[in-house]
Coordinates of C-alpha atoms in Angstrom, one line a residue:
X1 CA 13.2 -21.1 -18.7
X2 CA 10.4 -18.4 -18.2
X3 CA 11.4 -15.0 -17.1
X4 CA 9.1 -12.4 -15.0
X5 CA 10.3 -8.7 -14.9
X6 CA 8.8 -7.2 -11.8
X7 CA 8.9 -3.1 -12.2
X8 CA 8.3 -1.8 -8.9
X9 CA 8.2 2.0 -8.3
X10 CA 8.9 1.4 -4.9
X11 CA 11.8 3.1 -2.9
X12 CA 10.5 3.2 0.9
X13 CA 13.6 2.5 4.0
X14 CA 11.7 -0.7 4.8
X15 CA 10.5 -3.5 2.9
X16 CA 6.9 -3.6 4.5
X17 CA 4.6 -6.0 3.2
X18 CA 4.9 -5.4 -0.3
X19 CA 8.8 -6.8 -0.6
X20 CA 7.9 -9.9 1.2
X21 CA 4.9 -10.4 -0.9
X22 CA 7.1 -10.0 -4.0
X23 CA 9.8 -12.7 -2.7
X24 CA 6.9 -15.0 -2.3
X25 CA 5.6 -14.8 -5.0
X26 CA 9.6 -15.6 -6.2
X27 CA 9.8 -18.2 -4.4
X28 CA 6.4 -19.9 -6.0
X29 CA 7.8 -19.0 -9.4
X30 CA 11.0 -20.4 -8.7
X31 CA 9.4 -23.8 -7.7
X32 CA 8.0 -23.9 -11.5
X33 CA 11.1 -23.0 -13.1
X34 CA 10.1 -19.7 -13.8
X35 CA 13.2 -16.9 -13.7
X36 CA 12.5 -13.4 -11.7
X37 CA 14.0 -10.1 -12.8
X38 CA 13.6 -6.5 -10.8
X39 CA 13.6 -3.0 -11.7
X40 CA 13.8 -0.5 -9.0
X41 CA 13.9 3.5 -8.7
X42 CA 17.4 4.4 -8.6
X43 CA 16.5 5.5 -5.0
X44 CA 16.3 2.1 -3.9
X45 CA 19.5 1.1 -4.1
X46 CA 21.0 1.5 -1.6
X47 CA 18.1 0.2 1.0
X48 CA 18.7 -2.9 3.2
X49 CA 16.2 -4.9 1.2
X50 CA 17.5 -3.9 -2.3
X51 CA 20.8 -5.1 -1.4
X52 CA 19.7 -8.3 -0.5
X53 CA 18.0 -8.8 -3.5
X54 CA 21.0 -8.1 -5.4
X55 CA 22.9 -10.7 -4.3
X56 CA 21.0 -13.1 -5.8
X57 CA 18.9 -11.9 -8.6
X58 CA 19.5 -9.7 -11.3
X59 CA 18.3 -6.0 -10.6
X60 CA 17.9 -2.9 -13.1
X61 CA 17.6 0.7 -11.8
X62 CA 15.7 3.7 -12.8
X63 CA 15.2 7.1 -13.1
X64 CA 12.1 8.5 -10.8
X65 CA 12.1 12.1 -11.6
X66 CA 9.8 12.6 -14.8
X67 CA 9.9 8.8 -15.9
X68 CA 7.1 8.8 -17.9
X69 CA 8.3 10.6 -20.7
X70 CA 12.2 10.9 -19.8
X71 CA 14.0 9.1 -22.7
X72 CA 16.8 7.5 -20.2
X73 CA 13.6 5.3 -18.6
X74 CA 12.6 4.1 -22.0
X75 CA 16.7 3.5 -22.9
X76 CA 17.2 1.2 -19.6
X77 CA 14.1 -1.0 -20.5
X78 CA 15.4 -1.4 -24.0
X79 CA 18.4 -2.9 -22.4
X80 CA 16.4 -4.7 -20.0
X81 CA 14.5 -6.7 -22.8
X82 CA 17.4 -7.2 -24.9
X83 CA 19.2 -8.6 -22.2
X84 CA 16.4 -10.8 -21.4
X85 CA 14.1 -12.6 -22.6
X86 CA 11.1 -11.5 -20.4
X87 CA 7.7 -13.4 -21.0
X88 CA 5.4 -11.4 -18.3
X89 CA 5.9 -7.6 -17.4
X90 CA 4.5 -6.9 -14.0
X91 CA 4.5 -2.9 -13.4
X92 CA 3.4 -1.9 -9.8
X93 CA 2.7 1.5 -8.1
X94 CA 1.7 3.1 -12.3
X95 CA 4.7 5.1 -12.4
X96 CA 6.4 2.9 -15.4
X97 CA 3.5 1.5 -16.9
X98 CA 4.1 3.6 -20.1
X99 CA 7.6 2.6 -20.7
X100 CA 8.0 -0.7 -19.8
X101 CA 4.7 -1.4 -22.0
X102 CA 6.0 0.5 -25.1
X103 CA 9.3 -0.9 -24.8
X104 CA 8.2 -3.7 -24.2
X105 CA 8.6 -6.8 -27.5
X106 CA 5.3 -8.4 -29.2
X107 CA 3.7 -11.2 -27.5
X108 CA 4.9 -10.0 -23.5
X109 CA 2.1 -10.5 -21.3
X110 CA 1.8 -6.9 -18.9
X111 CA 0.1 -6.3 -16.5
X112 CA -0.2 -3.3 -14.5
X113 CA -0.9 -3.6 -10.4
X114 CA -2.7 -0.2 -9.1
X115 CA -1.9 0.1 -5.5
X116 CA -2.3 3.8 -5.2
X117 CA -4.9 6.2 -5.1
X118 CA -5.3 7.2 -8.6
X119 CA -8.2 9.5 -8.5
X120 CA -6.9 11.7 -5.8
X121 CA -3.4 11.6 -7.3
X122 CA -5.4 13.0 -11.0
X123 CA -7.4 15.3 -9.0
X124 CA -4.1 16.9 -7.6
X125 CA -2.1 16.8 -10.9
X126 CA -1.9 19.6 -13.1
X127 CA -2.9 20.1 -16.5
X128 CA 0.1 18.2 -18.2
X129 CA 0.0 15.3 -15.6
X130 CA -3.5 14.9 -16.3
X131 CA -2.6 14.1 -19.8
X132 CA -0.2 11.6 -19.2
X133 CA -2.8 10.0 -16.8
X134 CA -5.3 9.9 -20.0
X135 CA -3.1 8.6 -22.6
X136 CA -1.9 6.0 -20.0
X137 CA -5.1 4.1 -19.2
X138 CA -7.1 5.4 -22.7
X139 CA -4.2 4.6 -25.2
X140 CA -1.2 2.7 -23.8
X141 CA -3.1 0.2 -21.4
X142 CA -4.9 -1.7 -24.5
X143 CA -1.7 -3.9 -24.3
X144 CA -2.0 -4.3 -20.4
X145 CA -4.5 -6.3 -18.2
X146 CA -4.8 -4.4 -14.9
X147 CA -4.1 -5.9 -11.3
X148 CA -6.1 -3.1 -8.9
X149 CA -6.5 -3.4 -4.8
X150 CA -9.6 -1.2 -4.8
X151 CA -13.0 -1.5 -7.0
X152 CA -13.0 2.1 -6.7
X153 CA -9.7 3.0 -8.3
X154 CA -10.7 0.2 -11.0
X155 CA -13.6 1.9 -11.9
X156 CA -11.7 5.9 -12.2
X157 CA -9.3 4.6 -14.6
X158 CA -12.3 2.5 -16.5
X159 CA -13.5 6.1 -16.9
X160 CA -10.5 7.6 -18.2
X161 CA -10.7 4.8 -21.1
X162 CA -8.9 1.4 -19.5
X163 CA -10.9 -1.1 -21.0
X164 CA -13.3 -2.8 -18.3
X165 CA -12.9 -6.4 -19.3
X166 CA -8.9 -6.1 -18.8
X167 CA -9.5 -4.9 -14.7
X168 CA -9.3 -7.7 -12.1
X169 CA -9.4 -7.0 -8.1
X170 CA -6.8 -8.7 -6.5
X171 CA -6.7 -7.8 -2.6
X172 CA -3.3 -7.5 -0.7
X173 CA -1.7 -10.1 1.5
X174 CA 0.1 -9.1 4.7
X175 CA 3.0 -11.2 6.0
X176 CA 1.4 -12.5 8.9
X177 CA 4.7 -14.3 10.2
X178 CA 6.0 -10.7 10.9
X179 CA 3.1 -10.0 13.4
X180 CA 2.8 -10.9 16.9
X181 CA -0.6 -11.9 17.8
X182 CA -1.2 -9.8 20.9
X183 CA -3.5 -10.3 24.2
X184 CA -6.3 -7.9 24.8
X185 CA -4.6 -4.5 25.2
X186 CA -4.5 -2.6 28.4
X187 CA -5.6 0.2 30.0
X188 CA -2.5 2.0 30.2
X189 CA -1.7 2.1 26.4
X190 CA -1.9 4.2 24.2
X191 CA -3.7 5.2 20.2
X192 CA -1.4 4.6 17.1
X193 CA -2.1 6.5 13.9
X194 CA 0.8 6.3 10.8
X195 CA 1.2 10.1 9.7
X196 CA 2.7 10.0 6.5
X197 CA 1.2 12.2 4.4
X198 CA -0.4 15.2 6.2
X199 CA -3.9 15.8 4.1
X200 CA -4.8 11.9 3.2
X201 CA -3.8 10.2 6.2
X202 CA -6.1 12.8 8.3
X203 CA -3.2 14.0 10.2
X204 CA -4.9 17.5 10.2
X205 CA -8.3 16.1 11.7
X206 CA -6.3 14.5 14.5
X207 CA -5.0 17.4 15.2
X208 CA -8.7 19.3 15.7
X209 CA -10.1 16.4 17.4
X210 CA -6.8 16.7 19.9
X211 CA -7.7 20.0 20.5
X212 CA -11.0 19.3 21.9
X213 CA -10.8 16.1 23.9
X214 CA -10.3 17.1 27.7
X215 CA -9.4 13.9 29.0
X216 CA -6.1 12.3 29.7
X217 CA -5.4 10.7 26.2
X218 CA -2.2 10.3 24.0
X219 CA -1.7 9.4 20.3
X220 CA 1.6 8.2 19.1
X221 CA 1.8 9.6 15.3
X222 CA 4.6 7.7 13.3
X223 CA 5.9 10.1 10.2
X224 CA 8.4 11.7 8.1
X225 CA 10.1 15.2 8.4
X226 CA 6.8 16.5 6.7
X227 CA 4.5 15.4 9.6
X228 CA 6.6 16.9 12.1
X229 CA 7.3 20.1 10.9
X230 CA 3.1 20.1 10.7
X231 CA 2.6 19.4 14.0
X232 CA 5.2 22.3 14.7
X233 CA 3.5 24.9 12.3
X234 CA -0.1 24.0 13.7
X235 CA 1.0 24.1 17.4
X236 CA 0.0 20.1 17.8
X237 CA -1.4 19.8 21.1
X238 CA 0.6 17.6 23.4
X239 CA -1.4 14.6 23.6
X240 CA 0.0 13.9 20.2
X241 CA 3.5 12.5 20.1
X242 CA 5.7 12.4 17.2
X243 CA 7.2 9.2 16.8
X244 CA 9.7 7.9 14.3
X245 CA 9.1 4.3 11.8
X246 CA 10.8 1.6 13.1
X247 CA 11.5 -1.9 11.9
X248 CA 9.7 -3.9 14.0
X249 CA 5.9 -3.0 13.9
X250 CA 5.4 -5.0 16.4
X251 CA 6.7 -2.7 18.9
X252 CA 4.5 0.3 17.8
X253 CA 1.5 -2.4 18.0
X254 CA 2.2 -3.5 21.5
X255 CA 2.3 -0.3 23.2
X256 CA -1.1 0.7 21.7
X257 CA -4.6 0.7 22.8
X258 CA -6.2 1.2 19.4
X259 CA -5.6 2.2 15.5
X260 CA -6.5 5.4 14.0
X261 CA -7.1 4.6 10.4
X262 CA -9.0 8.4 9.1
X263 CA -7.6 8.6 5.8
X264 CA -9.6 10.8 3.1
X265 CA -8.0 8.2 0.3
X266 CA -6.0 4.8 0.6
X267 CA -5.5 1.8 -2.0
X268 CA -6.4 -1.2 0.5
X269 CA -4.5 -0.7 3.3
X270 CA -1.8 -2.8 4.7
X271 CA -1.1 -1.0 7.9
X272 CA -5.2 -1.5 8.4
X273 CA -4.9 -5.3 7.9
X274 CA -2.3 -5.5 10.0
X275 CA -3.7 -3.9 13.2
X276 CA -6.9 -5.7 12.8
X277 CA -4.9 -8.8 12.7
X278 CA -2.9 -8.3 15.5
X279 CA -6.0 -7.2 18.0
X280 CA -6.6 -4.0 17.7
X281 CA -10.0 -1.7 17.7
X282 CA -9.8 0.2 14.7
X283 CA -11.3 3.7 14.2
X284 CA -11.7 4.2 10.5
X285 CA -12.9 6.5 7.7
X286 CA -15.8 5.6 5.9
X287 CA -13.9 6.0 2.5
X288 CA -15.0 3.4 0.1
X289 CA -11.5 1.8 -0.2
X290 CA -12.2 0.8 3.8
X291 CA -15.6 -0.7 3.5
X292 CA -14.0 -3.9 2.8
X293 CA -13.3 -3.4 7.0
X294 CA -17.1 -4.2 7.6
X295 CA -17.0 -7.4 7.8
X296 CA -14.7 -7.5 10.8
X297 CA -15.6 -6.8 14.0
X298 CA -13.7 -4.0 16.6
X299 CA -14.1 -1.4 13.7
X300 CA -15.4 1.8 15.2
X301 CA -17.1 3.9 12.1
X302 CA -16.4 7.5 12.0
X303 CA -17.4 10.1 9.1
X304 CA -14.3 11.0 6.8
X305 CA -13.0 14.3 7.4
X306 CA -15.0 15.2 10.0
X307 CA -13.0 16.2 13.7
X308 CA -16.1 15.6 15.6
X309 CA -16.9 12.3 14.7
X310 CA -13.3 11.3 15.3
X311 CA -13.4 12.9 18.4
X312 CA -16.8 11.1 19.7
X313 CA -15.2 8.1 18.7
X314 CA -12.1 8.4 21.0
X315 CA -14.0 9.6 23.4
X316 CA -16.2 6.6 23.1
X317 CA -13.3 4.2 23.2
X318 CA -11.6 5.9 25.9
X319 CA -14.8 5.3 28.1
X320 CA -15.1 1.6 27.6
X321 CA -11.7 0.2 27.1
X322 CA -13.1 -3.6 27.9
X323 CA -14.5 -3.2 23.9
X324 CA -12.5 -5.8 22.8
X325 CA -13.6 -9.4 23.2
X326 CA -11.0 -12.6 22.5
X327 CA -13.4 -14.0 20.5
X328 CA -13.9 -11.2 17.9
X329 CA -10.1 -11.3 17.7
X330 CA -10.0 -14.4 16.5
X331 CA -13.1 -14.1 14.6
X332 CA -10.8 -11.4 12.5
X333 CA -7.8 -13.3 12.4
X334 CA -9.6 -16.4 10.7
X335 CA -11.1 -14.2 8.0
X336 CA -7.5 -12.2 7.1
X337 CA -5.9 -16.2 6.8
X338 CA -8.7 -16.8 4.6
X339 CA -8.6 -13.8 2.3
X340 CA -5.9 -11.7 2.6
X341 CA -2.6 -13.8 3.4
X342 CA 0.4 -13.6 1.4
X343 CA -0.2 -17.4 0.0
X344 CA -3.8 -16.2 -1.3
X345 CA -2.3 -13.3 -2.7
X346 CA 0.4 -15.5 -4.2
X347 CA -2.2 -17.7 -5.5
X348 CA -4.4 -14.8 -6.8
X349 CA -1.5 -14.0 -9.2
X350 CA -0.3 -16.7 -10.6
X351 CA -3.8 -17.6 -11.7
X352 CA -3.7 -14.4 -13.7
X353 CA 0.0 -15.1 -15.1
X354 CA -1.0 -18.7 -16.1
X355 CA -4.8 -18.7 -16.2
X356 CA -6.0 -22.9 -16.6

């Protein structure tokens, strides 16, 4: 029987869309006698979704903190493949690409799935990290084939020496049984924007574009202590609310108007996806890792980083809150079935793990 370690640097309170996708993919493997393994962060232990993979399947835990180069990392995955025979390695989220590769026995296929993005986490690294990010995708991925959401981030680390042949996009698949489909939204709600990092979700351009608009308007932000205590130092103005996650995104959907997608960097975006497919206008950064977006319709374009453009774009919104037609809705919905379901995305890898 065939064994698939999945390495996931991933740790968040709720499984999202990427746990789901993963237990899919299970699921499919399963159905061809195929054997899944995880490795977590030790972080993730103790989160709903981690224990309820561990009932069933056999889970490994590791260290976060410096696990590039921290020999504990490199001791666990020795353990992990002499406990196992594993015959693919699938590393997500970068963070153990080097050690489960170089630990990692002869004739394993890897591959490595970039979800993040990679040229603004090099940009912000210092001096050491930057290193590690060269000798990772210019020395120790010529073992790897990489998996990447965004052309964009494939062609940074083709730059810092990945080898161009080995990159494949592979675009994300949301769970669409999680999201309601929703009737045209009303008058009385409100705008939705997820807040979790302050600078690259555009949390501080909300804030300035807040500032300016006159007009009765609110903005539920969803974040983490670090948003908060932003919108506390900057003096927020009240038309922004501070809102906590919750596990059903369904009921953060349903009492909004429209999206606020002005990130300054994403990988390819679930949260975006999602609102599109459950009827929401979008307004949205004109990164390249959104221009996938322009093929849908209800998108409303606005100039990243820039307060004034976001803030003509509310106000444009605001003034014609009939935008959104049933017909564009479903025009949206029938393209994200198409392309970016969990079954294509399922489909997508396998063809990689056991090309015809």
């Amino acid at each position: 029987m065939m064994t698939v370690l999945q390495v996931c640097a991933f740790a968040a309170p709720t499984a999202g869309n990427f746990i789901p996708a993963l237990l899919k993919l299970e699921n499919r493997l399963k159905e061809n006698n195929v054997n899944t393994i995880y490795a977590f962060p030790e972080r993730a232990k103790d989160k709903d979704w981690c224990i309820k993979i561990q009932q069933y399947a056999k889970v490994y835990f590791l260290p976060e903190a410096n696990a590039r180069i921290k020999y504990e990392t490199y001791k666990i995955f020795k353990r992990i493949y002499k406990e196992n025979k594993i015959d693919i390695v699938h590393s997500h989220f970068e963070l153990y690409d080097i050690p489960s590769t170089m630990m990692a026995p002869k004739g394993v296929k890897i591959f490595w799935h970039l979800h993040d993005a990679i040229k603004e986490l090099y940009e912000k690294a210092d001096r050491k990290h930057r290193i590690l990010y060269k000798l990772q995708y210019g020395f120790c991925g010529k073992k790897a084939r990489m998996l990447t959401v965004s052309q964009k981030h494939a062609d940074f680390v083709i730059d810092l020496g990945f080898s161009a042949k080995s990159v494949h996009y592979i675009p994300n698949g949301i769970d669409l049984d999680r999201i309601e489909k929703n009737g045209l939204a009303t008058s009385q709600k409100d705008f939705l924007m997820f807040g979790w990092e302050v600078y690259r979700k555009g949390v501080d351009i909300l804030v300035e574009a807040a500032k300016e608009i006159e007009v009765p308007f609110k903005v539920m932000l969803v974040g983490h202590d670090v948003c908060k205590a932003y919108l506390n130092e900057v003096s927020a103005p009240d038309s922004i609310v501070y809102t906590e996650p919750v596990k059903n995104i369904n009921e953060l959907y349903s009492k909004s108007y429209a999206f606020l997608h002005i990130s300054r960097a994403e990988g390819l975006s679930y949260a975006l996806l999602e609102a599109i497919y459950y009827g929401l206008p979008i307004i949205c950064s004109d990164i390249p890792e959104n221009m996938f977006a322009k093929e849908f319709k209800n998108v409303f374009w606005m100039k990243t980083g820039d307060y004034h453009s976001l803030k003509s774009v509310i106000l444009e919104l605001l003034n014609n809150r009939n935008v959104v037609k049933a017909q564009d809705v479903e025009y949206n919905r029938s393209i994200i079935e198409k392309m970016y379901s969990m079954d294509v995305w399922v489909d997508n890898i396998l063809s990689y793990y056991f090309p015809n």
